[in-house]
Amino acid sequence: MDSPHHRYLSGLQQRELRYQRCSACARTQFYPRTLCRHCGSAELDWLTSSGDGVVYSVTWLYAKDTPPSNIALIDVAEGFRMMSTVTGVPTDVPLIGRAVRAAIADDAVVRFELVAP
Amino acid sequence: MTDSLRGTTAVVGVAESQLGLVAPGLTPLDLMGQASHAALAEAGLTTRDVDGLFTASSVYPAAGLDTAEYLGIQPRYIDGTVVGGSSFVSHVLHAAAALRAGLCEVALVTYASTQRSNAGKLVARTQLNAYEAPYGPRFPVSMYALAAARHMHEFGTTREQLADVAVAAREWARLNPKAFSRDPLTREDVINARMVSSPLTVRDCCLVTDGGGAVVLTPAERARDLPRPPVYLLGAGEATDHATISQMPDLTTTSAVQSGRRAYDMAGLSASDIDVVQLYDAFTINPILFLEDLGFCAKGEGGAFVADGQIAPGGVLPVNTNGGGLSYCHPGMYGILLIIEAVRQLRGECGDRQVPDAQTALTHGNGGVLSSQVTAIFGTEATV
């Protein structure tokens, strides 16, 4: 059996945000595991997310000598939540509830961009 | 079914170690030695009497072994449950079950840390989940900040209301000679302090201090023969629903809903029966969430409930009467100190900060990033 984490990382290398859906209960989960966290089944399918999401919460981190950066929780359209960051926004723009879309960069990290309303 | 534990065990001794900033070279074990000696002495007992040990640590992976060896005891029952800062409230429940089952007769719960004199940093889990690590959140403050931001968004909780939690803690601390921070603190001081992880400033965050404590429990029948008035465990419950913040189902509702219900059910009490409340205030959002989840106010009304001195001395509900983790002492894991203050309030030993005629006390421990929630309710002889 492949490591779930390795399989996730290999998806990022191909610029795909992968997640799991349970064949038994049809619910989705993130992060990937060897069993379903909802029902306990070990029958899991791997799917690729559309990357569409909504900001659930956000905090701006302030540190010496670096500009503020944000850490966000994103509710992804396929029914799972993940930690990420929203790029290209100033600190005074309200983000909670805003539509965002995933962009996977060369460093294989998932970041989100605001979708124009 | 679980009501069989109600009133069957009691706290017979409590003590803090040295607190704040201790002398260089003192170890957490040294402080646990201080606190254990003093708590047992209060109970008319010594280490010779201890046969059950309950402990957790950020620095000793097998804390039960290190602590037993240092204290010179050979316990027949060890519980080293580690669920973060709530561990010691959990230990009280586990100790009551072990005492009730006859697995031990004198249970010692103890913890200490020298995180301030060692490092000046919070000694806590810094290894992040691989799915959170790439984004560089500052553990644990960013996780609590995410909960605060969502609570503000959903319920209109304000920056001022968060600040009022810190101000109330400070006003209690000003009545406690052992509190670390006793200078006056205003709402504006909190809001204008250095921003750490928005919306939380450094004054929304608990202290980083040395310190520790010990709590001794025995079966109720034995407790009645010991020097201090017994403080009975009336009910306790624990719950958890995640370890990492991105896995928490709803950032505005903690599993204190479940732990509280379990504790109230065992005690046969509800929030309106509680005289004094000790809540784990690692950050100012915590008491707001826990007051809601434990039934002291409705969901979403916690901000209004804590505002304008309503949980400060002279307010509607006495919360964190020692000054809490925000102003009294926060040695990495704070749960043991919640219990010590609750016991002292029920014995009427708290001097200027004493809540008149306190008969029932609720302690609520929080661990990880709102991950572990443990509630314990104590009462005087009159409540059993």
XYZ file of C-alpha atoms in Angstrom:
501
model
C 0.000 0.000 0.000
C 1.239 3.477 -0.887
C 1.740 5.952 1.921
C -1.323 8.233 1.869
C 0.914 11.231 2.457
C 3.244 10.280 -0.402
C 0.287 9.824 -2.712
C -0.959 13.293 -1.718
C 2.482 14.809 -2.306
C 2.798 13.155 -5.699
C -0.510 14.798 -6.614
C 0.909 18.187 -5.690
C 3.898 17.520 -7.959
C 1.349 17.217 -10.774
C -0.438 20.368 -9.509
C -3.427 18.364 -8.317
C -5.079 18.759 -4.900
C -6.039 15.187 -4.051
C -8.435 14.032 -1.364
C -10.211 10.820 -0.401
C -13.834 9.716 -0.641
C -15.135 6.674 1.208
C -16.749 3.998 -1.000
C -18.852 2.818 1.931
C -20.329 6.075 3.258
C -19.555 8.428 0.325
C -18.158 11.101 2.619
C -14.887 12.888 1.902
C -11.893 13.427 4.126
C -8.732 15.437 4.334
C -5.973 14.777 5.308
C -5.620 11.355 3.652
C -5.634 8.304 5.906
C -5.664 4.500 5.720
C -9.298 4.361 6.876
C -12.401 6.543 6.742
C -12.630 8.870 9.737
C -16.417 8.969 9.430
C -17.350 5.264 9.284
C -14.139 3.290 9.697
C -14.179 1.655 6.269
C -10.816 1.055 4.602
C -12.305 1.367 1.091
C -11.189 4.805 -0.003
C -11.119 6.356 -3.476
C -8.691 9.124 -4.448
C -10.137 12.115 -6.287
C -8.843 15.478 -7.468
C -10.428 18.627 -6.066
C -11.734 21.447 -8.231
C -9.743 23.760 -5.956
C -12.781 25.955 -5.318
C -13.318 26.999 -1.729
C -14.525 29.543 0.809
C -12.473 31.106 3.602
C -13.709 29.717 6.958
C -11.327 31.664 9.191
C -8.092 33.613 8.955
C -5.377 35.060 11.185
C -2.559 37.438 10.294
C 0.769 36.544 11.809
C 2.991 39.445 12.862
C 6.698 38.845 13.353
C 9.774 41.015 13.544
C 11.462 41.876 10.262
C 8.918 40.201 7.992
C 5.685 41.553 6.528
C 2.438 40.143 7.984
C 1.350 36.827 6.468
C -1.979 35.072 6.792
C -2.963 31.574 7.785
C -6.407 30.535 6.641
C -8.753 27.607 6.991
C -10.453 26.906 3.662
C -13.684 24.965 3.228
C -13.077 23.222 -0.086
C -16.058 22.574 -2.375
C -15.824 18.791 -2.174
C -16.594 18.873 1.561
C -13.320 19.041 3.418
C -11.389 21.753 5.249
C -7.677 22.450 5.006
C -5.164 24.938 6.326
C -3.617 27.208 3.715
C -2.993 30.886 2.995
C -4.676 33.488 0.799
C -2.130 35.218 -1.410
C -2.041 38.757 -2.752
C -4.343 40.451 -0.234
C -3.671 43.333 2.176
C -4.281 42.882 5.909
C -7.362 45.114 6.013
C -9.527 43.157 3.547
C -12.147 40.966 5.266
C -11.574 37.408 4.056
C -13.954 35.167 5.978
C -16.715 34.007 3.637
C -14.855 35.042 0.472
C -14.608 32.656 -2.503
C -11.099 31.421 -3.271
C -9.437 29.037 -5.701
C -6.363 26.848 -5.201
C -3.135 27.573 -7.029
C -0.336 25.041 -6.708
C 3.079 26.605 -7.283
C 6.432 25.093 -8.217
C 7.186 24.487 -4.543
C 4.236 22.019 -4.433
C 2.413 24.023 -1.735
C -1.326 24.696 -2.080
C -2.160 28.380 -1.738
C -5.456 30.084 -2.493
C -6.283 33.234 -4.470
C -9.378 35.405 -4.134
C -11.972 34.861 -6.844
C -13.409 38.135 -8.119
C -16.958 38.532 -6.766
C -24.498 4.553 35.824
C -21.657 7.036 36.240
C -23.235 8.611 39.321
C -21.432 5.970 41.360
C -18.358 8.241 41.554
C -20.275 11.241 42.917
C -18.930 12.257 46.310
C -16.949 9.045 46.754
C -13.568 10.775 46.735
C -12.257 14.078 48.028
C -9.311 16.393 47.701
C -7.494 16.428 51.039
C -4.420 18.512 50.215
C -3.333 21.063 47.623
C -0.207 23.167 47.140
C 1.680 25.157 44.579
C 5.432 24.928 44.161
C 7.420 28.138 43.872
C 5.881 30.139 41.036
C 6.920 32.794 38.560
C 10.673 32.769 37.991
C 12.513 30.198 40.119
C 16.223 29.979 40.913
C 18.558 28.812 38.130
C 19.119 25.070 38.116
C 15.823 24.125 39.739
C 14.166 21.385 37.664
C 10.493 20.525 37.200
C 11.113 17.521 39.465
C 12.436 19.834 42.188
C 9.240 21.882 41.961
C 7.036 18.762 41.993
C 8.940 17.734 45.128
C 8.113 21.096 46.767
C 4.444 20.970 45.838
C 3.965 17.287 46.698
C 5.586 17.722 50.112
C 3.392 20.714 50.932
C 0.139 19.195 49.639
C 0.725 15.957 51.548
C 1.684 17.877 54.709
C -1.602 19.784 54.502
C -3.373 16.426 54.446
C -1.365 15.061 57.384
C 0.298 12.593 55.021
C 3.777 11.986 53.599
C 5.198 10.441 50.459
C 5.161 7.127 52.403
C 1.379 7.125 52.101
C 1.176 7.680 48.316
C 0.338 4.574 46.301
C -1.246 6.211 43.236
C 0.626 8.685 41.015
C -0.904 10.826 38.254
C 1.397 13.094 36.284
C 2.229 14.487 32.843
C 5.086 16.557 31.513
C 6.391 18.435 28.501
C 9.957 17.409 29.289
C 9.816 13.901 30.762
C 8.349 11.448 28.211
C 7.850 8.794 30.906
C 6.925 11.306 33.593
C 5.430 8.709 35.930
C 8.762 6.954 36.268
C 10.867 10.086 36.709
C 8.451 11.541 39.239
C 8.070 8.340 41.265
C 11.838 7.910 41.447
C 12.429 11.538 42.481
C 9.729 11.420 45.172
C 11.034 8.063 46.390
C 7.720 6.303 45.985
C 6.780 2.966 44.453
C 3.185 3.489 43.371
C 1.004 0.501 42.587
C -1.032 2.630 40.196
C 0.433 5.127 37.667
C -1.527 7.179 35.145
C 0.536 9.285 32.751
C -2.284 10.504 30.535
C -1.107 13.468 28.429
C -3.856 15.454 26.710
C -2.234 18.873 27.078
C -2.938 21.392 29.809
C -6.177 19.665 30.760
C -4.279 16.489 31.741
C -4.495 17.140 35.471
C -8.251 17.604 35.489
C -8.390 14.317 33.596
C -6.095 12.811 36.238
C -8.561 13.789 38.968
C -11.313 11.829 37.213
C -9.006 8.865 36.662
C -7.821 9.051 40.277
C -11.405 8.993 41.524
C -12.077 5.881 39.449
C -8.890 4.189 40.688
C -9.642 5.085 44.325
C -13.210 3.853 43.940
C -11.978 0.591 42.432
C -9.496 0.066 45.258
C -6.511 0.255 42.915
C -4.913 2.845 45.208
C -5.744 4.582 48.501
C -3.847 7.888 48.336
C -3.652 9.515 44.909
C -1.121 12.264 44.158
C -1.625 14.433 41.057
C 1.390 16.624 40.331
C 2.998 18.733 37.607
C 5.641 21.431 37.268
C 7.586 23.321 34.639
C 10.582 25.643 34.578
C 9.819 26.989 31.138
C 10.442 30.621 32.050
C 13.835 30.135 33.686
C 14.837 27.582 31.030
C 13.879 29.221 27.803
C 11.446 32.056 28.177
C 9.310 30.243 25.676
C 6.259 28.095 25.886
C 7.455 24.521 26.056
C 4.833 22.763 24.042
C 4.386 20.551 21.062
C 6.079 22.304 18.176
C 5.941 19.470 15.671
C 3.068 20.439 13.419
C 0.834 18.193 11.414
C 2.389 17.788 7.935
C -0.713 19.361 6.382
C -0.409 22.519 8.490
C 3.367 22.920 8.712
C 3.894 24.431 5.203
C 1.885 27.516 6.200
C 3.914 28.355 9.295
C 1.237 28.976 11.917
C 2.643 29.970 15.287
C 1.730 27.160 17.664
C -0.491 27.508 19.599
C -1.527 31.165 19.329
C -2.495 31.117 15.632
C -4.880 28.239 16.214
C -6.720 30.107 18.978
C -6.659 33.247 16.823
C -8.488 31.338 14.080
C -11.191 30.395 16.606
C -11.438 33.987 17.847
C -11.703 35.377 14.308
C -14.485 32.952 13.422
C -16.357 33.697 16.667
C -16.172 37.422 15.895
C -17.425 36.790 12.344
C -20.354 34.561 13.335
C -21.541 36.263 16.496
C -20.249 39.814 16.379
C -17.954 39.248 19.340
C -15.770 42.347 19.631
C -12.119 43.091 20.181
C -13.166 44.991 23.325
C -14.964 41.936 24.736
C -11.842 39.802 24.270
C -9.835 42.484 26.073
C -12.292 42.505 28.962
C -11.404 38.860 29.682
C -7.768 39.871 30.237
C -8.802 42.901 32.310
C -11.031 40.762 34.560
C -8.206 38.258 35.065
C -5.883 41.083 36.027
C -8.352 42.509 38.529
C -8.562 39.114 40.237
C -4.750 38.807 40.125
C -4.459 42.129 41.913
C -6.223 40.421 44.855
C -3.855 37.406 44.792
C -0.418 37.960 46.368
C 0.966 34.963 44.426
C -0.030 36.299 41.009
C 2.795 37.051 38.571
C 1.260 40.143 36.898
C -0.448 42.564 39.286
C -0.009 45.958 37.613
C -3.202 47.727 36.525
C -4.369 46.722 33.024
C -6.977 48.483 30.892
C -8.994 47.438 27.870
C -6.911 49.878 25.782
C -3.661 48.352 27.088
C -4.781 44.956 25.780
C -6.008 46.186 22.391
C -2.954 48.390 21.761
C -0.403 45.767 22.807
C 1.829 44.125 20.207
C -0.214 42.100 17.715
C 0.888 38.476 17.644
C -1.660 36.615 15.533
C -4.719 38.698 14.711
C -7.049 39.362 16.438
C -4.927 38.374 19.460
C -2.289 40.698 20.958
C 0.363 39.638 23.414
C -1.995 40.655 26.264
C -4.596 38.179 24.987
C -2.050 35.403 25.592
C -1.317 33.562 28.820
C 1.859 34.132 30.782
C 5.010 32.078 30.358
C 6.095 31.246 33.914
C 7.698 28.586 36.029
C 5.549 26.785 38.537
C 3.621 23.705 39.432
C 1.385 22.109 41.937
C 0.102 18.995 43.632
C -3.343 17.691 44.570
C -3.949 14.759 46.937
C -7.150 12.689 46.837
C -8.423 9.878 49.038
C -11.700 8.005 49.406
C -14.313 10.184 51.121
C -14.441 8.124 54.318
C -10.716 8.583 54.878
C -10.857 12.254 53.910
C -13.194 12.971 56.839
C -10.445 11.892 59.269
C -7.795 14.191 57.789
C -7.009 17.759 58.963
C -8.595 19.923 56.250
C -12.273 20.090 55.291
C -12.677 17.569 52.450
C -13.523 18.982 49.031
C -15.558 16.324 47.257
C -15.456 15.465 43.586
C -19.106 15.639 42.569
C -18.745 15.028 38.851
C -16.270 14.974 35.986
C -16.204 14.307 32.281
C -13.793 14.487 29.389
C -14.127 14.834 25.635
C -12.076 15.432 22.498
C -12.877 15.932 18.824
C -9.561 16.771 17.131
C -5.836 17.285 17.640
C -5.050 19.828 14.894
C -7.108 22.955 14.363
C -7.941 22.238 10.708
C -9.699 19.066 11.900
C -11.901 20.809 14.504
C -15.515 20.424 13.333
C -16.710 23.908 14.370
C -14.236 26.496 15.668
C -16.938 28.232 17.691
C -18.121 25.164 19.644
C -15.721 23.025 21.648
C -16.216 19.534 23.041
C -16.641 21.219 26.437
C -20.313 20.758 25.509
C -19.818 17.019 25.975
C -17.355 17.127 28.895
C -19.601 19.579 30.723
C -22.724 17.503 30.176
C -20.927 14.427 31.511
C -19.740 16.311 34.596
C -23.122 17.934 35.282
C -24.911 14.594 34.839
C -22.618 12.906 37.346
C -22.922 15.780 39.812
C -26.672 16.204 39.353
C -26.068 19.928 38.907
C -26.347 22.539 36.175
C -24.510 25.786 35.464
C -26.935 27.766 37.614
C -25.861 25.701 40.662
C -22.178 26.673 40.373
C -20.786 29.312 42.772
C -17.247 29.787 41.405
C -15.716 28.920 38.043
C -12.101 28.198 37.041
C -11.639 28.033 33.249
C -8.409 27.354 31.390
C -7.670 30.798 29.911
C -4.712 30.144 27.639
C -6.076 32.961 25.439
C -8.885 35.464 25.954
C -11.200 33.621 23.544
C -11.146 30.520 25.777
C -13.378 31.698 28.648
C -15.868 33.058 26.101
C -16.114 29.667 24.375
C -16.230 27.699 27.620
C -18.867 29.894 29.318
C -21.079 29.236 26.286
C -20.281 25.534 25.952
C -20.697 24.887 29.697
C -24.128 26.510 29.742
C -23.430 29.754 31.610
C -24.787 31.653 28.601
C -26.155 30.842 25.149
C -23.911 30.146 22.148
C -22.748 33.426 20.681
C -23.461 35.439 23.839
C -20.120 34.800 25.539
C -18.696 38.136 24.434
C -21.517 40.083 26.026
C -21.351 37.834 29.101
C -17.704 38.683 29.875
C -17.902 42.389 29.004
C -17.644 45.334 31.368
C -16.375 43.487 34.422
C -19.124 40.882 34.627
C -16.597 38.087 35.364
C -14.293 40.389 37.378
C -14.440 40.890 41.169
C -17.911 42.176 42.017
C -19.356 40.903 38.714
C -22.203 38.499 38.048
C -20.095 35.312 38.004
C -16.674 34.873 39.659
C -14.404 33.386 36.964
C -10.689 32.625 37.408
C -10.430 34.066 40.878
C -6.658 33.472 41.132
C -6.009 35.663 38.074
C -5.855 32.715 35.704
C -3.217 31.754 33.192
C -3.462 35.299 31.863
C -2.211 37.044 35.027
C -1.464 34.568 37.845
C 0.661 31.717 36.524
C 0.947 29.628 33.361
C 3.678 27.011 33.564
C 3.091 25.430 30.139
C 0.248 23.253 31.359
C -2.067 25.055 33.765
C -4.761 22.522 34.679
C -3.385 21.598 38.101
C -3.669 25.222 39.239
C -7.385 25.359 38.339
C -8.042 22.588 40.849
C -5.937 24.156 43.594
C -7.852 27.452 43.380
C -11.238 25.685 43.315
C -10.350 23.716 46.452
C -9.151 26.809 48.292
C -12.310 28.717 47.374
C -14.465 25.883 48.746
C -12.419 25.840 51.963
C -12.830 29.616 52.300
C -9.068 30.269 52.309
C -8.805 32.914 49.599
C -8.623 36.135 51.583
C -9.346 39.255 49.533
C -10.491 37.234 46.540
C -12.702 34.802 48.461
C -16.133 34.218 46.938
C -18.551 34.425 49.898
C -20.095 31.079 50.912
C -18.797 29.179 47.860
C -20.238 25.647 48.044
C -19.711 24.424 44.468
C -16.838 25.027 42.054
C -16.451 24.097 38.405
C -12.992 23.622 36.921
C -12.550 23.293 33.188
C -9.314 22.194 31.567
C -8.371 22.721 27.943
C -5.587 20.896 26.127
C -3.838 21.226 22.790
C -5.603 23.645 20.428
C -9.104 23.439 21.955
C -8.534 19.695 21.469
C -9.053 18.177 24.901
C -11.837 19.403 27.166
C -12.156 18.129 30.724
C -14.636 19.375 33.313
C -14.646 18.616 37.035
C -17.134 19.862 39.625
C -16.253 20.003 43.313
C -18.354 20.681 46.389
C -18.197 21.113 50.150
C -19.539 18.638 52.718
C -22.955 20.312 52.432
C -23.262 19.374 48.751
C -22.620 15.641 49.044
